[in-house]
CSV table of C-alpha atoms and ligand atoms in Angstrom, one decimal:
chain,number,residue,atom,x,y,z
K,135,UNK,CA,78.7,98.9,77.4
K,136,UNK,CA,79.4,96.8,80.2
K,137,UNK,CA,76.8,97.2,82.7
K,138,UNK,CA,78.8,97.9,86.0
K,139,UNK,CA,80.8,99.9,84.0
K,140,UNK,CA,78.1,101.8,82.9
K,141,UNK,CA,76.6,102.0,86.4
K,142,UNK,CA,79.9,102.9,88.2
K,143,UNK,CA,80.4,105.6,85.4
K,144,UNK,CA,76.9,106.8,86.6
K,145,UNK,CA,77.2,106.8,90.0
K,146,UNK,CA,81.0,109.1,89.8
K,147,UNK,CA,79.1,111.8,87.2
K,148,UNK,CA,76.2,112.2,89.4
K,149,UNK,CA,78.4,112.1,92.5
K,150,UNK,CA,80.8,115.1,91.0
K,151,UNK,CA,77.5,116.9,89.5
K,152,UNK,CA,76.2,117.0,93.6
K,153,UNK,CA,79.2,118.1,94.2
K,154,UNK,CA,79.5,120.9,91.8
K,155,UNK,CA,82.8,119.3,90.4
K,156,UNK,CA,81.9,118.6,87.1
K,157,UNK,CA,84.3,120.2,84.8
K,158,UNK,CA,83.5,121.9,81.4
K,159,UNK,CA,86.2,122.6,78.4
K,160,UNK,CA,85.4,126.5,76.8
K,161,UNK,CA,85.9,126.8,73.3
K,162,UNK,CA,88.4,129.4,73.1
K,163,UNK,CA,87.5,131.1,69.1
K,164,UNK,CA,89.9,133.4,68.9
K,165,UNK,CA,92.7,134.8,71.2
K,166,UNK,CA,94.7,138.3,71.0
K,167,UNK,CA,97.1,139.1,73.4
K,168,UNK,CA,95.4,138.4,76.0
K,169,UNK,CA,91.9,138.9,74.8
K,170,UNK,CA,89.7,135.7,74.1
K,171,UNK,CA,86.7,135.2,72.3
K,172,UNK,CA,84.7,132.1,74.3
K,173,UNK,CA,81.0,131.3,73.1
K,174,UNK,CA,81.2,135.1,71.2
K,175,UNK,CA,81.5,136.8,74.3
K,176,UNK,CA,85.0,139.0,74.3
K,177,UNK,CA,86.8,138.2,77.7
K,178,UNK,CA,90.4,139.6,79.3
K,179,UNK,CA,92.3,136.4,80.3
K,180,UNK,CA,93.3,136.2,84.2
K,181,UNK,CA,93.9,132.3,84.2
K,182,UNK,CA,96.8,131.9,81.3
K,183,UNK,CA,100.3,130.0,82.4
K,184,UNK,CA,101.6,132.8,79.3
K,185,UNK,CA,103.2,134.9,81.5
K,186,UNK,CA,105.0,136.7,79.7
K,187,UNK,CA,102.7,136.4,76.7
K,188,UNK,CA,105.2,134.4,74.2
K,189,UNK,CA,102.8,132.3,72.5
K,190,UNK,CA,101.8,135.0,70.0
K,191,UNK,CA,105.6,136.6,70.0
K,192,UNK,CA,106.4,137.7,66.6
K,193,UNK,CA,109.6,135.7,66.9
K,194,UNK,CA,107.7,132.6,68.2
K,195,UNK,CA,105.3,132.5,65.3
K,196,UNK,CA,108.3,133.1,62.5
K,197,UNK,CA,109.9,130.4,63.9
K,198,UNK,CA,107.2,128.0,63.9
K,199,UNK,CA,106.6,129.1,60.5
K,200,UNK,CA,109.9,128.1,59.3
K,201,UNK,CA,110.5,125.2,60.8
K,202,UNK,CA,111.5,122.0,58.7
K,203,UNK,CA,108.4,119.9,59.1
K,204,UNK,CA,105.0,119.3,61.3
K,205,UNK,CA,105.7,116.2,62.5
K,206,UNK,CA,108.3,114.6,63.5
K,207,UNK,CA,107.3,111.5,62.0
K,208,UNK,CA,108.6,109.3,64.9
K,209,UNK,CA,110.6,109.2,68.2
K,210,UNK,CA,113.4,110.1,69.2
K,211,UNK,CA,115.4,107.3,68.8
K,212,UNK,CA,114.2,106.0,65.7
K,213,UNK,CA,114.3,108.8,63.4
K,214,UNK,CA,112.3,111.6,64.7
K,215,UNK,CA,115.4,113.4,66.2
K,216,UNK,CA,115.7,116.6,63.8
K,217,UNK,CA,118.1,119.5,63.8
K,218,UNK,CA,115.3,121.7,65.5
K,219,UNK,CA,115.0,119.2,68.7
K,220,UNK,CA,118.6,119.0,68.8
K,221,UNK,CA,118.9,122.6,68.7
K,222,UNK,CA,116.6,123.3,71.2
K,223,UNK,CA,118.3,120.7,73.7
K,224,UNK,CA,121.9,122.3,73.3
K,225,UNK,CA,120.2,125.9,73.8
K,226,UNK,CA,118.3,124.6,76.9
K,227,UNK,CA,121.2,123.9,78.4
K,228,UNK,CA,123.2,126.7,77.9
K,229,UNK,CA,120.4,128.9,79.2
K,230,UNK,CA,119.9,126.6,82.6
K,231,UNK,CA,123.8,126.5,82.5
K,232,UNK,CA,123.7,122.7,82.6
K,233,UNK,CA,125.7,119.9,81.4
K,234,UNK,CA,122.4,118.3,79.1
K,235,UNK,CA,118.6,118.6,78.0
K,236,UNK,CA,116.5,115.7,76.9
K,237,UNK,CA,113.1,116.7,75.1
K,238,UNK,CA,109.6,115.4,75.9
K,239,UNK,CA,106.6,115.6,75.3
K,240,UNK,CA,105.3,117.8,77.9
K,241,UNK,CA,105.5,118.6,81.6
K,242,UNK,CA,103.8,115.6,82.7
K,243,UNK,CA,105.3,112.8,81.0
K,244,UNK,CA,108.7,113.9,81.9
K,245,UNK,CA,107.6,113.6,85.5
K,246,UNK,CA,106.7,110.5,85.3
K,247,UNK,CA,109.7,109.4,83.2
K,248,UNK,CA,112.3,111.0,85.5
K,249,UNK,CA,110.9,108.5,88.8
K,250,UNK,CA,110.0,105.9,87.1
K,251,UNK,CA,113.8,105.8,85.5
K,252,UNK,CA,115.1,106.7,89.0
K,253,UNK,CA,113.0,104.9,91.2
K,254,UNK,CA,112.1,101.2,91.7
K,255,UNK,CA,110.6,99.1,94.6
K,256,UNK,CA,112.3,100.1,98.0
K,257,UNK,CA,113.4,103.4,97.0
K,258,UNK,CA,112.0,106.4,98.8
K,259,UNK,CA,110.6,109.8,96.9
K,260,UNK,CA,109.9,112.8,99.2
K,261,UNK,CA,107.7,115.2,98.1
K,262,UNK,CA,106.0,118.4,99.5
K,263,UNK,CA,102.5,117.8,99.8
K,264,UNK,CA,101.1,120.5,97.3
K,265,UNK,CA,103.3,118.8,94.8
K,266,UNK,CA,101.6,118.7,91.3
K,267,UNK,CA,99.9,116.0,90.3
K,268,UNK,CA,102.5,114.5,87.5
K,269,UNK,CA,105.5,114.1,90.2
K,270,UNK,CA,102.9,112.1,92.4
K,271,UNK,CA,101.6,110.2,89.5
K,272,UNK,CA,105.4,109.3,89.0
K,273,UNK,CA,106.4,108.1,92.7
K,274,UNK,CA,103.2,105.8,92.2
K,275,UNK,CA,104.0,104.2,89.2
K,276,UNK,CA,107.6,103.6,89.6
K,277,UNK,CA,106.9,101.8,92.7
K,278,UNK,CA,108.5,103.3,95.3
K,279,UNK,CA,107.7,104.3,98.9
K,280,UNK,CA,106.0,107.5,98.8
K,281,UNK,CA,105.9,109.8,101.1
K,282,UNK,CA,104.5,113.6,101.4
K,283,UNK,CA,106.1,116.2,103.5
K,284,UNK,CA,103.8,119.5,105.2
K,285,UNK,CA,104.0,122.3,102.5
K,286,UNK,CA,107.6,123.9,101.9
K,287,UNK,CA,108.8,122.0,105.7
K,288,UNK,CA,112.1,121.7,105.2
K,289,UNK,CA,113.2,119.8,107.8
K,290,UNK,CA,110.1,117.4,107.9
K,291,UNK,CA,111.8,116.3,104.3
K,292,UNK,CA,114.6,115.8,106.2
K,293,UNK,CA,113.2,113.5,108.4
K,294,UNK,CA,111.5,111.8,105.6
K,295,UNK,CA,114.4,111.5,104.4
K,296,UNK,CA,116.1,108.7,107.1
K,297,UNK,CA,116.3,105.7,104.6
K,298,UNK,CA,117.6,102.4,104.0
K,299,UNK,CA,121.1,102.8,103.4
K,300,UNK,CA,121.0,100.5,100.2
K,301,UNK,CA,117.5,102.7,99.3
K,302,UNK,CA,117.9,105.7,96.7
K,303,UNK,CA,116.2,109.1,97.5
K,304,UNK,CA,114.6,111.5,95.5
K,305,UNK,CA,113.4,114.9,96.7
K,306,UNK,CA,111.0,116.1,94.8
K,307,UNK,CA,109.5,119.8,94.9
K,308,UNK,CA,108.1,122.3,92.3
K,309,UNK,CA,110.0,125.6,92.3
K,310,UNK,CA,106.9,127.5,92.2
K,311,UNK,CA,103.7,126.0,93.3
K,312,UNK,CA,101.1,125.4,90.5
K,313,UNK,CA,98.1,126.3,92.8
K,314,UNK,CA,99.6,128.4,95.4
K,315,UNK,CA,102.2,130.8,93.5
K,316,UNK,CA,104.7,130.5,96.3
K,317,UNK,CA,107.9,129.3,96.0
K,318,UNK,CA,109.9,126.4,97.6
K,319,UNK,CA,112.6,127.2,100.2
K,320,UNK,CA,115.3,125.2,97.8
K,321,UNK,CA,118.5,126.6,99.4
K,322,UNK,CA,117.4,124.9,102.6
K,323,UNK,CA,115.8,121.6,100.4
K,324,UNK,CA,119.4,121.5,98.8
K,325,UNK,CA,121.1,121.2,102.0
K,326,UNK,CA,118.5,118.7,103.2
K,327,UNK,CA,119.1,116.2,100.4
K,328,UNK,CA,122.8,116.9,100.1
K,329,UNK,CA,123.1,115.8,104.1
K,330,UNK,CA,121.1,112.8,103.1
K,331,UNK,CA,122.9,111.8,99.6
K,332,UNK,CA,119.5,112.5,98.0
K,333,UNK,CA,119.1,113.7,94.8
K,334,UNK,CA,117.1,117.3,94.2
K,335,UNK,CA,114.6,116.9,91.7
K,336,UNK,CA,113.0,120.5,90.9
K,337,UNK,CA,109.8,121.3,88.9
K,338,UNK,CA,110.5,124.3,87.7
K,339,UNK,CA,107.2,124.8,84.9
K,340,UNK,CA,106.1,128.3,87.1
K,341,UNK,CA,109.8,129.2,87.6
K,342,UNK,CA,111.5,128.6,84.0
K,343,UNK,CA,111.4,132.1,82.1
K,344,UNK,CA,110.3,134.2,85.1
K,345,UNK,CA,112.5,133.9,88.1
K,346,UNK,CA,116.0,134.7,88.6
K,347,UNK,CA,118.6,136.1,86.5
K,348,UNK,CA,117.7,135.6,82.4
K,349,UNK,CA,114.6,133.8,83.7
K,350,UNK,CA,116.8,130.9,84.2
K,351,UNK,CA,113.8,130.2,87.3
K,352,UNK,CA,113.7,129.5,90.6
K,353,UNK,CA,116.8,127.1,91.1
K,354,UNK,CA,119.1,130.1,89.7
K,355,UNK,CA,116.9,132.5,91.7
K,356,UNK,CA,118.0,130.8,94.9
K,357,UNK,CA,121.4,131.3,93.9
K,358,UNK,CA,122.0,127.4,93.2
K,359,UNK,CA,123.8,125.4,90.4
K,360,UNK,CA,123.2,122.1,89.0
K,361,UNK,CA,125.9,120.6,91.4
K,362,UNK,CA,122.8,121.2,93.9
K,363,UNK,CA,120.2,120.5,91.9
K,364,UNK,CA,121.2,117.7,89.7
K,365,UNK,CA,118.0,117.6,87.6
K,366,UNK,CA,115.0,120.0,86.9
K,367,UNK,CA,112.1,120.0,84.5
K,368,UNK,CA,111.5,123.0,82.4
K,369,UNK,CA,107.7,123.0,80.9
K,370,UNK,CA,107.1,124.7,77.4
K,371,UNK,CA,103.6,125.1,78.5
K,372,UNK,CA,104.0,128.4,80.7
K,373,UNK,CA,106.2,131.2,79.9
K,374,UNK,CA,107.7,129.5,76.8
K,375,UNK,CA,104.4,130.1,75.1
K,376,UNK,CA,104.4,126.5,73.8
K,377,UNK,CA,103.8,122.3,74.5
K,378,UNK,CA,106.3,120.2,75.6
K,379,UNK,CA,109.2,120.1,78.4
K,380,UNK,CA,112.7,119.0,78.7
K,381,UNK,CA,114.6,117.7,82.2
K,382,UNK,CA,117.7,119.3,82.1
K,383,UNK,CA,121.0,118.1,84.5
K,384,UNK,CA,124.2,116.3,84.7
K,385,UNK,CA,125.3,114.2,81.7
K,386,UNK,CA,125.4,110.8,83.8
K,387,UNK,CA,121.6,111.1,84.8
K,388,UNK,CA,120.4,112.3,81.6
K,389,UNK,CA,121.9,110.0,79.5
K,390,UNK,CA,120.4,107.4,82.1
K,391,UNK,CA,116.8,109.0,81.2
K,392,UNK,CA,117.5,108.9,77.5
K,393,UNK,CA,118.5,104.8,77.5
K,394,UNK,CA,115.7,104.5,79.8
K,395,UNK,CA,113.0,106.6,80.5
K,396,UNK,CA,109.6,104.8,78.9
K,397,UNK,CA,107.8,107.9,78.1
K,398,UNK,CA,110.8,109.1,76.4
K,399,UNK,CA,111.5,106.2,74.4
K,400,UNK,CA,108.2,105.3,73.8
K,401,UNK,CA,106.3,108.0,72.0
K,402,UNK,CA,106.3,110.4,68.9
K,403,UNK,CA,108.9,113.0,69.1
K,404,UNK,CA,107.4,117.0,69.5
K,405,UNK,CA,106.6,118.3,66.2
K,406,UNK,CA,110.1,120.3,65.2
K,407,UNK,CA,108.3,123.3,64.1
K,408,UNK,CA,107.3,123.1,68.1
K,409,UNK,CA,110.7,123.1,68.9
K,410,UNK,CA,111.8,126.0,66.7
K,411,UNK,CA,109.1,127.5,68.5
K,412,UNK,CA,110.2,127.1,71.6
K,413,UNK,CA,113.9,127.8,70.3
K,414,UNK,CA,113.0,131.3,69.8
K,415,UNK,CA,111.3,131.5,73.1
K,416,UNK,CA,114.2,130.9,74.9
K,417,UNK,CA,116.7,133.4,73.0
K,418,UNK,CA,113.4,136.1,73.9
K,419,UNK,CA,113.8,134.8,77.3
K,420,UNK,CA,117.6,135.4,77.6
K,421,UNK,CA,117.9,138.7,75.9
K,422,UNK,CA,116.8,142.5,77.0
K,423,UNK,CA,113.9,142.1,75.6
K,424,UNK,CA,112.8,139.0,78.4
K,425,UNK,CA,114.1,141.1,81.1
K,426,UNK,CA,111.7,143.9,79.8
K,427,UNK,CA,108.8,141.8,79.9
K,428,UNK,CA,109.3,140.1,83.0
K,429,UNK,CA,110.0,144.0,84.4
K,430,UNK,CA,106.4,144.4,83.3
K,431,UNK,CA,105.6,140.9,85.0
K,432,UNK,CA,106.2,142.2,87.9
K,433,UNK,CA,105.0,146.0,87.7
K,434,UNK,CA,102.0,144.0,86.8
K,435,UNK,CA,101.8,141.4,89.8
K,436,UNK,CA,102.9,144.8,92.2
K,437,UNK,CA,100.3,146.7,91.0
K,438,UNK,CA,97.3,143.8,91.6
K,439,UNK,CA,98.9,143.0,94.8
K,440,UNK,CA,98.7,146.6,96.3
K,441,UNK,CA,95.3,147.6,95.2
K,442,UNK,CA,93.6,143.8,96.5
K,443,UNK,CA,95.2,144.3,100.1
K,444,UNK,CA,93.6,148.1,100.0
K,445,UNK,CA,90.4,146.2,98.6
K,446,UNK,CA,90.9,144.1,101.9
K,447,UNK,CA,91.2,141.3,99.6
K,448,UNK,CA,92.9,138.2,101.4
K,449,UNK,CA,95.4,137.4,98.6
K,450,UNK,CA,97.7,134.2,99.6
K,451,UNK,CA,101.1,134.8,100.2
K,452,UNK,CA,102.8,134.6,96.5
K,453,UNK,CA,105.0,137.3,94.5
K,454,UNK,CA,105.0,135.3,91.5
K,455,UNK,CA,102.5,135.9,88.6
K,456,UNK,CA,100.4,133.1,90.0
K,457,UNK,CA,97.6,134.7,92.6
K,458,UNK,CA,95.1,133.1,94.1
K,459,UNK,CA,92.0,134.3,95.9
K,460,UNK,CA,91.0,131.1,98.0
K,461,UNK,CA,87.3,131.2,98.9
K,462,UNK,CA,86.9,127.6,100.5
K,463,UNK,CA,83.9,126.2,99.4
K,464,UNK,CA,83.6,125.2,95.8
K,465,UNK,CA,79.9,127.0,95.5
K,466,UNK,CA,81.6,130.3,96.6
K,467,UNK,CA,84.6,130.1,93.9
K,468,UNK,CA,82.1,129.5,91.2
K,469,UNK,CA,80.0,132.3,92.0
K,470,UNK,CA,82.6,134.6,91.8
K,471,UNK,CA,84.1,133.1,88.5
K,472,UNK,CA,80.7,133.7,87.3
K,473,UNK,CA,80.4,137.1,88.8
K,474,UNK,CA,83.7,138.2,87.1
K,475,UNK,CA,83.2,136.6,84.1
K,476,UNK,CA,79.8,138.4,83.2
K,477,UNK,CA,82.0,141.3,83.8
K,478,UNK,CA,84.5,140.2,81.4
K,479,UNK,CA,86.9,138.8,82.8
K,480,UNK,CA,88.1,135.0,82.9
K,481,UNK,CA,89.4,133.6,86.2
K,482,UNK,CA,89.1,129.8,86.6
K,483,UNK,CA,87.4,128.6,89.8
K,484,UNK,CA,90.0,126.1,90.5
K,485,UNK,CA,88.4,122.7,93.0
K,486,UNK,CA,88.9,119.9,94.3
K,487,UNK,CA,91.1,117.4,93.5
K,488,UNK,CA,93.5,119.9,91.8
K,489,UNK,CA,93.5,121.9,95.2
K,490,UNK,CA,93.1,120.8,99.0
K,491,UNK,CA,89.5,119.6,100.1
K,492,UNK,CA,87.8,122.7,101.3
K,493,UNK,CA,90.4,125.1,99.4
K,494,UNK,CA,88.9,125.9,96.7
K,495,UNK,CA,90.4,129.5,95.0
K,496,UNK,CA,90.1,131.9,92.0
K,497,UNK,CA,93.6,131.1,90.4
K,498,UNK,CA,94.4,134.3,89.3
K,499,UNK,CA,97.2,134.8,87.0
K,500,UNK,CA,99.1,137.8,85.9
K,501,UNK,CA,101.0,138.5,82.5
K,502,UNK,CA,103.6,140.9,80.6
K,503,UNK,CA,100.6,141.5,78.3
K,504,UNK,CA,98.0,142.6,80.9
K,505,UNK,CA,97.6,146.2,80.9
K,506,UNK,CA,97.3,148.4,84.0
K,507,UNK,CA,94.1,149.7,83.0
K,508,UNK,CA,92.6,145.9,82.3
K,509,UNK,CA,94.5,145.0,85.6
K,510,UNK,CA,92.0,148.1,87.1
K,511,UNK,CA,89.4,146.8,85.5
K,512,UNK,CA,89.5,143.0,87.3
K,513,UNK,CA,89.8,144.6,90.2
K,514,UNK,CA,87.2,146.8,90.2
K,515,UNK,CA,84.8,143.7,89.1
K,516,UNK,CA,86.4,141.8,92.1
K,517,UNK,CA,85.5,145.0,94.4
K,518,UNK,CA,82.3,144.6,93.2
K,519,UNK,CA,81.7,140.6,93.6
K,520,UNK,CA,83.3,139.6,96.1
K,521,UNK,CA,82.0,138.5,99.3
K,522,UNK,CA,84.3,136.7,102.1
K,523,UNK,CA,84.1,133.1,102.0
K,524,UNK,CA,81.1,131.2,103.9
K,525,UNK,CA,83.6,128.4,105.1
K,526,UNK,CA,87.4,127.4,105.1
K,527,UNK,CA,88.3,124.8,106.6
K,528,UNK,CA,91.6,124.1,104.9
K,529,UNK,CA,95.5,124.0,106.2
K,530,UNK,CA,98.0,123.6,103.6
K,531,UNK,CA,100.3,122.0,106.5
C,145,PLP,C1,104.2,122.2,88.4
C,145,PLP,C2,103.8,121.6,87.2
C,145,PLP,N1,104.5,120.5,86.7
C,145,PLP,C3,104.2,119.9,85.6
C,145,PLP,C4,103.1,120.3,84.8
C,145,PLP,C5,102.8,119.5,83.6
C,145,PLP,O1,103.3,120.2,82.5
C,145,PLP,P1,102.6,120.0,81.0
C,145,PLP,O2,101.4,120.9,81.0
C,145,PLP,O3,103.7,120.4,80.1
C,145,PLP,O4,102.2,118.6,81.0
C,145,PLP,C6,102.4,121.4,85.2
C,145,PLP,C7,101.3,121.9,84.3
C,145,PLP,O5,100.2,121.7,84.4
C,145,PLP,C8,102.7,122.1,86.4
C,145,PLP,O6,101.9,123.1,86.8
């Protein structure tokens, strides 16, 4: 290999190993409910984004099952457009209550396709700071000035906001943060970008399936329409139990991203038998049977929430199934990981870059499949492991 190359490649690995940020990928062998079976050791999953625990749905796995093909052979606009995406877009929409839904190929890429169609040199994107990764990733490549708001600050975005008059403005925010499990204030982020002819741009992976009314996620949950927020992305990734996303809006701006958007046009289309997958998701999302799992969802994220604070455990300040445990340094999340996962339990120690500098956390994440007495069960290894952190030196704002 090229020798600086190899020596630069040196120099980051031993860097990252110093600073315990090396990264390691588990071999997951088997997975039931939410049992998994990682270098033959049986653990209880506490880091999943399956919240309502979809991916092994009966309904899901039929689906899938009868689905017309694997692959879809090409993209979209060639000739990998098949009944099942189709089907999935026009069912997407009805469930946000939205004019259109445009397929792709996950959460990520349509982030990045949605700026860079919107956004060119001189434009402005306004984003909260704890943003996830993909709709920072976008801002950057489209060009664009980019700037970051303090966490959920309404009316710093609005400040941010002052622009060129011949400049377009994006707002960017996820609905629910990725990392923190709170949710953006997008009543008040509506009227922000609506007084500054900006357009609302909502990531709504955390949201889509368990906020609001039908799980139609956090923009519904705060009571808004598409009128307010003209575009939102919906990840398959999370409570959909699958891979992919769509970005779902008016016709005018998806019909922009469809003639434009290079990670759209540019790639293989999801596999359809994906799509029926996630099909099915969506009709378990809408009907009684969603709102009895995300009933449980929430018994579930109640009951954890109630018996940490009597633990005295400083849980951050999040009702959604996403609950962290920030410890600060990165030493002191992955000793606790490790304490709770020779116990049996599986909760990610979740550093540096993803999070903060000096905010690293347990990301602990709840689902319709957890039981009480396995919920019991992490927090008694929890009561038993965990010490208050050495150092935190973090401010989200
Ligand atoms: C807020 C948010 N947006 C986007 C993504 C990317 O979605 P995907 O996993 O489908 O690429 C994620 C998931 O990691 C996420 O948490």
């Amino acid at each position: 290999m090229q020798r600086l190359l190899s020596q630069r490649i040196a120099a980051l690995r031993e860097a990252r190993s110093a600073a315990q940020r090396t990264r390691m990928c588990r071999v997951v062998t088997q997975r039931q409910g939410v049992q998994c079976v990682v270098n033959g050791r049986t653990l209880l999953n506490f880091c999943s984004n399956d919240y309502l625990g979809l991916s092994q749905h009966p309904q899901v796995i039929a689906a899938l099952h009868a689905a017309s093909s694997a692959g879809s052979t090409a993209s979209h606009l060639v000739c990998g457009h098949s009944a099942e995406h189709a089907g999935l877009e026009a069912a997407l929409a009805t469930w946000q209550q939205a004019p259109r839904a445009l397929l792709f190929g996950s959460g990520y890429l349509a982030n990045l396709a949605v700026l860079q169609a919107l956004l060119g040199k001189g434009d402005a994107c306004v984003q909260d700071k704890l943003n996830h990764a993909s709709l920072i990733d976008g801002a950057r490549l489209s060009g664009c000035t980019l700037k970051r708001y303090p966490h959920n600050d309404a009316q710093a975005a609005a400040r941010q906001l002052h622009v060129d008059a011949q400049a377009v403005a994006v707002l960017a925010t996820d609905g629910v943060f990725s990392m923190d499990g709170d949710v953006a204030p997008l009543a008040e982020l509506a009227a922000v970008a609506h007084a500054h002819d900006a357009l609302l741009y909502v990531d709504d992976a955390h949201g889509a399936g368990v906020l609001g009314a039908h799980g139609r996620g956090s923009i519904a949950a705060a009571g808004l329409t598409v009128e307010d927020a003209p575009l939102r992305l919906i990840t398959f990734g999370k409570a959909l139990g699958g891979v992919g996303a769509a970005v779902v809006g008016t016709d005018e701006l998806i019909e922009h991203l469809l003639q434009t958007a290079r990670p759209g046009i540019y790639t293989t289309a999801l596999p359809p038998m994906q799509a029926a997958a996630t099909r099915a998701a969506v009709q378990v999302v809408q009907s009684a049977q969603g709102d009895a799992l995300r009933a449980q969802l929430h018994a579930n994220i109640a009951q954890f929430r109630r018996a940490a604070a009597q633990l005295g455990l400083p849980l951050m300040a999040s009702d959604t199934a996403i609950q962290p445990l920030l410890m600060g340094a990165d030493a002191d999340a992955l000793t606790l990981s490790a304490a709770l996962e020779a116990a049996g339990y599986w909760a990610s120690a979740i550093r540096p870059p993803t999070v903060p500098e000096g905010s690293a956390r347990l990301r602990i994440t709840l689902s319709a499949a957890h039981t009480t007495q396995q919920i019991d069960g992490l927090l008694d290894a929890l009561a038993r492991s965990y010490t208050p952190p050495t150092q935190i030196y973090f401010s989200s704002v």
